[in-house]
Amino acid sequence: YFLLEEEEKKQSDRSLESRHDYTEIRLHRLNHLLKKFIHAISSVGDPIILLVDDVQWADLSSLELLRNLIQGATSPFTFIFTYRPIEPSHPFLQMIAELEHTRITKTEIHLRNLGEKSVYDLVESTLNIDPKKARGMMPRTHEEMKFDNDERVEKCTSLKTLTHEICNITNGNPFFIKQQIIYWIGQGLLALDENDQWVWDIDKIRESNVLGDVVSMILEKIKMLPVSTQRVLTICACIGSKVDLDLLGLLFREMHLLNDKARGNEEVEEDAISVALQEMLLAYNEDRTEVAFVHDSIQSAAYSLLDPKKLAAFHLQLGRILAQNLSHETWEKHLFIVAHQLARGYKLISHRDERVVIAGRIFLRAGDKAAAASAFPEA
């Protein structure tokens, strides 16, 4: 916490009232400049298209920025927003509903899941299956061997039957299709025979679908991984959709959750992350300084591993580790993460001095930094 003392002194001469006035001035100035800028570039020339992906994750400050961009734009200007299904109460939908009363024209395109024919083509291409050779296989029982003269008993099923089962489970979601196939291969329900042809037992595949949905299947898959990898995933899930590798390594080591005491911390850490990458649950960014969840369903599944009654304590533990161990160089970089983790467990802090330090230094500094970055709602 002492790292913030210097910055605290710089801010001490500014009253709360003056802080508020200063923030309001910056907000109005930013909005005015944005509207003028968008108006200038959209008034003449070729049509401009702005694509914003994954709007469901946008915070209030980002949405306010988008509102100003839309209000400042003139024809020809097209905004394209993509997002997964969200609740009607989501701030983005509320913003769009308010803007509809102005001069904008809205067009909604609902992207449907893949149909059975498309799923068929996807499975055929993914597994490089020759439909004419695709088949399901029932293993021999001891009784069957007596009557078939040791000839292999086969029950042929078409690729179409397998595709139909995949559609029933995944509802045509491309990501879930991929995860379901990986899960079946891992369980030995979908395998290559001696001729390198895919074979499966459709009855056993149907019997295995007791989880009901792919998210539950991902959760079961995570539970079968080494404990160290599970811990990596739960730490990542608490931090966010992507995590700095240095930050992840610090948390992993300091929480003393290493099972293999014979090896060094770094080796166990690398193995734990490597397994998550191999299982395609996490992926590196371009410069390999961060890992990110491949899909938000994986983050949700990893987060659900934690006991709901202990979530606040877990977040608080992460926040304390970061607050006490981050270097001066990395403190400012990860300040929002530290503040968020401490906020999630703030009510559990019993010592008054610690509460004062966190609220008076960390939260205040995070608010000032958010305001300086024009993230006014978050501030």
Coordinates of C-alpha atoms in Angstrom, one line a residue:
Y1 CA 0.0 0.0 0.0
F2 CA 2.9 2.4 0.6
L3 CA 3.4 2.7 -3.1
L4 CA 0.4 5.0 -3.3
E5 CA 1.6 7.4 -0.6
E6 CA 3.5 9.7 -3.0
E7 CA 0.5 9.9 -5.4
E8 CA -1.8 10.5 -2.4
K9 CA 0.3 13.6 -1.3
K10 CA -0.1 15.0 -4.8
Q11 CA -3.9 14.7 -4.6
S12 CA -4.3 15.8 -1.0
D13 CA -4.6 19.5 -1.7
R14 CA -7.6 18.9 -4.0
S15 CA -11.0 19.0 -2.1
L16 CA -13.8 16.5 -3.0
E17 CA -15.8 19.4 -4.4
S18 CA -13.0 20.6 -6.7
R19 CA -12.4 17.0 -7.8
H20 CA -16.1 16.7 -8.8
D21 CA -16.0 20.1 -10.7
Y22 CA -12.8 19.1 -12.5
T23 CA -14.3 15.8 -13.5
E24 CA -17.5 17.4 -14.9
I25 CA -15.5 19.9 -16.9
R26 CA -13.3 17.2 -18.4
L27 CA -16.4 15.1 -19.2
H28 CA -18.2 18.0 -21.1
R29 CA -15.0 18.9 -22.9
L30 CA -14.5 15.3 -24.1
N31 CA -18.1 15.0 -25.2
H32 CA -17.9 18.2 -27.2
L33 CA -14.6 17.3 -28.9
L34 CA -15.8 13.9 -29.8
K35 CA -19.0 15.2 -31.4
K36 CA -17.1 17.8 -33.4
F37 CA -14.6 15.2 -34.6
I38 CA -17.2 12.7 -35.7
H39 CA -19.2 15.4 -37.4
A40 CA -16.1 16.6 -39.3
I41 CA -15.0 13.2 -40.6
S42 CA -18.6 12.1 -41.5
S43 CA -19.8 15.2 -43.3
V44 CA -17.9 14.7 -46.5
G45 CA -16.3 11.9 -48.4
D46 CA -16.9 8.2 -48.6
P47 CA -19.3 6.4 -46.2
I48 CA -17.7 5.4 -42.9
I49 CA -18.4 2.1 -41.2
L50 CA -17.4 1.5 -37.5
L51 CA -17.6 -2.1 -36.3
V52 CA -17.7 -2.7 -32.5
D53 CA -17.5 -6.4 -31.5
D54 CA -18.6 -8.0 -28.2
V55 CA -20.7 -5.0 -27.0
Q56 CA -22.1 -7.2 -24.2
W57 CA -18.9 -6.6 -22.3
A58 CA -18.8 -2.8 -22.7
D59 CA -18.6 -0.8 -19.5
L60 CA -20.6 2.4 -18.9
S61 CA -17.8 4.7 -20.0
S62 CA -17.4 2.8 -23.3
L63 CA -21.1 3.0 -23.9
E64 CA -21.1 6.7 -23.1
L65 CA -18.3 7.1 -25.7
L66 CA -20.4 5.2 -28.3
R67 CA -23.4 7.4 -27.5
N68 CA -21.4 10.5 -28.2
L69 CA -20.0 9.0 -31.4
I70 CA -23.5 8.2 -32.7
Q71 CA -24.9 11.5 -31.8
G72 CA -22.1 13.4 -33.4
A73 CA -22.2 11.5 -36.7
T74 CA -23.8 12.7 -39.8
S75 CA -24.7 10.8 -43.0
P76 CA -23.1 8.7 -44.4
F77 CA -22.0 6.9 -41.2
T78 CA -22.8 3.3 -40.3
F79 CA -22.3 1.7 -36.9
I80 CA -22.3 -2.1 -36.7
F81 CA -22.5 -3.6 -33.2
T82 CA -22.2 -7.3 -32.5
Y83 CA -23.2 -8.9 -29.2
R84 CA -24.3 -12.2 -27.8
P85 CA -27.8 -12.6 -26.3
I86 CA -28.2 -10.1 -23.4
E87 CA -31.0 -9.1 -21.1
P88 CA -33.4 -6.3 -22.1
S89 CA -32.1 -4.3 -19.1
H90 CA -28.5 -4.3 -20.5
P91 CA -27.2 -0.7 -20.7
F92 CA -26.4 -1.1 -24.4
L93 CA -30.0 -2.0 -25.3
Q94 CA -31.3 0.9 -23.2
M95 CA -28.9 3.3 -24.9
I96 CA -30.1 2.1 -28.4
A97 CA -33.7 2.4 -27.3
E98 CA -33.1 6.0 -26.2
L99 CA -31.3 6.9 -29.5
E100 CA -34.2 5.4 -31.6
H101 CA -36.2 8.5 -30.7
T102 CA -33.6 10.6 -32.5
R103 CA -32.8 10.6 -36.2
I104 CA -31.0 7.2 -36.3
T105 CA -32.2 4.3 -38.3
K106 CA -31.8 0.9 -36.7
T107 CA -31.6 -2.5 -38.4
E108 CA -31.4 -5.7 -36.3
I109 CA -30.0 -8.9 -37.8
H110 CA -30.4 -12.0 -35.6
L111 CA -27.6 -14.5 -36.3
R112 CA -29.1 -17.9 -36.0
N113 CA -27.2 -21.1 -35.0
L114 CA -26.1 -23.5 -37.8
G115 CA -28.7 -25.7 -39.4
E116 CA -28.3 -29.4 -39.5
K117 CA -26.9 -29.4 -43.1
S118 CA -24.3 -26.8 -42.1
V119 CA -23.4 -28.8 -39.0
Y120 CA -23.0 -31.9 -41.2
D121 CA -20.6 -30.0 -43.5
L122 CA -18.7 -28.7 -40.4
V123 CA -18.2 -32.1 -38.8
E124 CA -17.3 -33.7 -42.1
S125 CA -14.6 -31.0 -42.7
T126 CA -13.3 -30.8 -39.2
L127 CA -12.8 -34.6 -38.9
N128 CA -11.9 -35.0 -42.6
I129 CA -14.5 -37.8 -42.8
D130 CA -15.5 -39.6 -45.9
P131 CA -19.3 -40.0 -45.5
K132 CA -19.2 -43.2 -47.4
K133 CA -16.8 -44.7 -44.9
A134 CA -18.2 -43.1 -41.8
R135 CA -19.6 -45.7 -39.4
G136 CA -20.5 -46.3 -35.8
M137 CA -19.2 -49.4 -34.1
M138 CA -20.6 -51.6 -31.3
P139 CA -17.9 -53.6 -29.4
R140 CA -18.2 -57.3 -29.1
T141 CA -19.5 -58.9 -26.0
H142 CA -18.4 -62.4 -24.8
E143 CA -21.8 -63.9 -25.8
E144 CA -21.6 -62.3 -29.3
M145 CA -18.2 -63.8 -29.9
K146 CA -19.6 -67.3 -29.4
F147 CA -22.1 -66.9 -32.2
D148 CA -20.2 -64.8 -34.8
N149 CA -17.1 -67.1 -35.1
D150 CA -14.9 -64.3 -33.6
E151 CA -16.0 -61.9 -36.4
R152 CA -16.3 -58.3 -35.4
V153 CA -19.9 -57.2 -34.8
E154 CA -20.5 -53.8 -36.2
K155 CA -23.5 -51.5 -36.1
C156 CA -23.3 -49.0 -38.9
T157 CA -24.6 -45.6 -38.3
S158 CA -24.3 -42.7 -40.8
L159 CA -22.6 -39.4 -40.4
K160 CA -26.0 -37.9 -40.6
T161 CA -27.0 -39.7 -37.4
L162 CA -24.0 -38.4 -35.6
T163 CA -24.7 -34.9 -36.9
H164 CA -28.3 -35.1 -35.6
E165 CA -27.0 -36.0 -32.2
I166 CA -24.6 -33.1 -32.2
C167 CA -27.4 -30.7 -33.2
N168 CA -29.6 -31.9 -30.3
I169 CA -26.8 -31.3 -27.8
T170 CA -25.3 -28.0 -29.1
N171 CA -28.3 -26.4 -30.8
G172 CA -26.0 -25.6 -33.7
N173 CA -23.6 -23.4 -31.8
P174 CA -20.2 -23.6 -33.7
F175 CA -18.1 -23.2 -30.5
F176 CA -20.1 -25.8 -28.6
I177 CA -19.9 -28.2 -31.6
K178 CA -16.1 -28.0 -31.5
Q179 CA -16.0 -28.5 -27.7
Q180 CA -18.4 -31.5 -27.9
I181 CA -16.3 -33.3 -30.5
I182 CA -13.1 -32.7 -28.4
Y183 CA -15.0 -34.1 -25.3
W184 CA -16.1 -37.2 -27.2
I185 CA -12.5 -37.8 -28.5
G186 CA -11.2 -37.4 -25.0
Q187 CA -13.7 -39.9 -23.6
G188 CA -12.9 -42.4 -26.4
L189 CA -16.4 -42.2 -27.8
L190 CA -15.1 -40.9 -31.1
A191 CA -11.9 -42.6 -32.2
L192 CA -9.7 -43.6 -35.2
D193 CA -9.6 -47.3 -36.1
E194 CA -6.6 -49.2 -37.5
N195 CA -7.4 -47.8 -40.9
D196 CA -7.4 -44.2 -39.7
Q197 CA -11.2 -43.9 -40.1
W198 CA -13.4 -42.3 -37.5
V199 CA -15.7 -44.7 -35.7
W200 CA -18.2 -44.2 -32.9
D201 CA -20.9 -45.9 -30.9
I202 CA -24.0 -43.8 -31.2
D203 CA -25.7 -45.5 -28.3
K204 CA -22.9 -44.8 -25.9
I205 CA -22.7 -41.2 -27.2
R206 CA -26.3 -40.8 -26.3
E207 CA -25.8 -42.4 -22.9
S208 CA -22.9 -40.0 -22.2
N209 CA -25.1 -36.9 -22.7
V210 CA -26.4 -36.8 -19.2
L211 CA -25.1 -33.3 -18.5
G212 CA -27.8 -31.7 -20.6
D213 CA -25.7 -28.8 -22.0
V214 CA -22.2 -28.1 -23.3
V215 CA -21.4 -25.6 -20.5
S216 CA -21.9 -28.4 -17.9
M217 CA -19.7 -30.6 -20.1
I218 CA -17.0 -28.0 -20.1
L219 CA -17.2 -27.9 -16.3
E220 CA -16.8 -31.6 -16.1
K221 CA -13.9 -31.5 -18.4
I222 CA -12.2 -28.9 -16.2
K223 CA -12.8 -31.0 -13.1
M224 CA -10.8 -33.9 -14.8
L225 CA -7.7 -31.6 -15.2
P226 CA -4.9 -31.4 -12.7
V227 CA -5.7 -29.4 -9.6
S228 CA -3.0 -26.9 -10.5
T229 CA -4.6 -26.2 -13.9
Q230 CA -8.0 -25.9 -12.2
R231 CA -6.5 -23.3 -9.9
V232 CA -5.0 -21.4 -12.9
L233 CA -8.4 -21.3 -14.5
T234 CA -10.2 -20.1 -11.4
I235 CA -7.7 -17.3 -10.8
C236 CA -8.1 -16.3 -14.5
A237 CA -11.9 -16.4 -14.1
C238 CA -11.8 -14.0 -11.2
I239 CA -9.5 -11.5 -12.9
G240 CA -11.3 -11.4 -16.2
S241 CA -11.5 -12.7 -19.8
K242 CA -7.8 -12.1 -20.2
V243 CA -4.9 -12.1 -17.8
D244 CA -1.3 -10.8 -17.8
L245 CA 1.0 -13.8 -17.5
D246 CA 3.2 -12.1 -14.9
L247 CA 0.2 -11.3 -12.8
L248 CA -1.1 -14.8 -13.1
G249 CA 2.3 -16.3 -12.1
L250 CA 2.5 -14.0 -9.1
L251 CA -1.0 -15.1 -7.9
F252 CA -0.4 -18.7 -8.6
R253 CA 2.9 -18.8 -6.6
E254 CA 1.8 -16.7 -3.7
M255 CA -1.4 -18.7 -3.0
H256 CA 0.7 -21.8 -2.2
L257 CA -1.5 -24.1 -4.2
L258 CA 1.3 -26.2 -5.7
N259 CA 0.8 -30.0 -5.4
D260 CA 4.2 -31.1 -6.6
K261 CA 6.7 -29.9 -4.0
A262 CA 9.5 -31.7 -5.7
R263 CA 9.6 -29.3 -8.6
G264 CA 10.1 -25.6 -8.7
N265 CA 7.2 -23.2 -8.6
E266 CA 7.9 -21.9 -12.1
E267 CA 7.9 -25.4 -13.6
V268 CA 4.6 -26.3 -12.0
E269 CA 3.1 -23.0 -13.1
E270 CA 4.2 -23.6 -16.7
D271 CA 2.8 -27.1 -16.7
A272 CA -0.5 -25.9 -15.3
I273 CA -0.9 -23.2 -17.9
S274 CA 0.4 -25.5 -20.7
V275 CA -2.4 -28.0 -19.9
A276 CA -5.1 -25.3 -20.2
L277 CA -3.6 -24.2 -23.5
Q278 CA -3.5 -27.8 -24.8
E279 CA -7.1 -28.4 -23.9
M280 CA -8.0 -25.2 -25.8
L281 CA -9.4 -23.5 -22.7
L282 CA -6.9 -20.7 -22.8
A283 CA -5.0 -19.1 -25.7
Y284 CA -2.0 -16.8 -25.9
N285 CA -2.2 -13.3 -27.3
E286 CA 0.0 -12.3 -30.2
D287 CA 3.1 -11.4 -28.1
R288 CA 2.5 -14.2 -25.6
T289 CA 2.3 -11.8 -22.7
E290 CA -1.3 -12.7 -21.8
V291 CA -3.6 -15.6 -21.8
A292 CA -7.4 -15.3 -22.6
F293 CA -10.3 -17.6 -22.3
V294 CA -11.2 -19.0 -25.7
H295 CA -14.9 -18.5 -24.9
D296 CA -16.9 -16.7 -22.1
S297 CA -18.6 -20.0 -21.4
I298 CA -15.3 -21.4 -20.3
Q299 CA -14.7 -18.5 -18.0
S300 CA -18.2 -19.0 -16.5
A301 CA -17.5 -22.8 -16.0
A302 CA -14.2 -22.1 -14.3
Y303 CA -15.7 -19.4 -12.1
S304 CA -18.4 -21.9 -11.0
L305 CA -15.8 -24.2 -9.6
L306 CA -15.5 -21.8 -6.6
D307 CA -17.8 -22.2 -3.7
P308 CA -20.3 -19.3 -3.8
K309 CA -20.0 -18.8 -0.1
K310 CA -16.2 -18.3 -0.4
L311 CA -16.1 -16.1 -3.5
A312 CA -15.7 -12.9 -1.6
A313 CA -12.9 -14.3 0.5
F314 CA -11.1 -15.6 -2.6
H315 CA -11.3 -12.2 -4.4
L316 CA -10.1 -10.5 -1.2
Q317 CA -7.1 -12.9 -1.1
L318 CA -6.2 -12.1 -4.7
G319 CA -6.5 -8.4 -4.0
R320 CA -4.3 -8.6 -0.9
I321 CA -1.6 -10.6 -2.7
L322 CA -1.5 -8.1 -5.5
A323 CA -1.5 -5.0 -3.2
Q324 CA 1.3 -6.4 -1.1
N325 CA 3.5 -7.9 -3.9
L326 CA 3.3 -5.8 -7.0
S327 CA 6.3 -3.7 -7.9
H328 CA 6.2 0.0 -8.3
E329 CA 6.5 -0.4 -12.1
T330 CA 3.5 -2.7 -12.4
W331 CA 1.3 -1.2 -9.7
E332 CA -0.3 1.5 -11.9
K333 CA -0.7 -1.0 -14.8
H334 CA -2.8 -3.3 -12.6
L335 CA -4.4 -0.8 -10.3
F336 CA -8.0 -1.4 -11.5
I337 CA -7.6 -5.2 -11.1
V338 CA -6.3 -4.7 -7.5
A339 CA -9.2 -2.3 -6.7
H340 CA -11.8 -4.7 -8.2
Q341 CA -10.6 -7.7 -6.3
L342 CA -10.5 -5.8 -3.0
A343 CA -13.9 -4.3 -3.6
R344 CA -15.4 -7.8 -4.1
G345 CA -14.3 -8.8 -0.6
Y346 CA -14.2 -5.4 1.1
K347 CA -17.0 -6.3 3.5
L348 CA -15.0 -9.2 5.0
I349 CA -12.2 -6.9 6.1
S350 CA -12.5 -6.6 9.9
H351 CA -9.5 -4.4 10.7
R352 CA -10.4 -0.7 10.5
D353 CA -6.9 0.4 9.5
E354 CA -6.9 -1.9 6.5
R355 CA -10.3 -0.7 5.4
V356 CA -9.1 2.9 5.7
V357 CA -6.0 2.2 3.7
I358 CA -7.9 0.4 0.9
A359 CA -10.7 3.0 0.7
G360 CA -8.6 6.1 1.2
R361 CA -5.7 5.1 -1.0
I362 CA -6.4 2.3 -3.4
F363 CA -10.1 3.1 -4.3
L364 CA -9.4 6.8 -4.3
R365 CA -6.4 6.4 -6.6
A366 CA -8.4 4.1 -8.9
G367 CA -11.2 6.6 -9.1
D368 CA -8.8 9.4 -10.0
K369 CA -7.1 7.3 -12.6
A370 CA -10.5 6.4 -14.1
A371 CA -11.5 10.0 -14.2
A372 CA -8.2 11.0 -15.8
A373 CA -8.8 8.4 -18.5
S374 CA -12.4 9.8 -19.0
A375 CA -13.9 6.6 -17.6
F376 CA -16.3 8.8 -15.5
P377 CA -19.0 6.3 -14.6
E378 CA -16.4 3.9 -13.3
A379 CA -14.7 6.7 -11.3

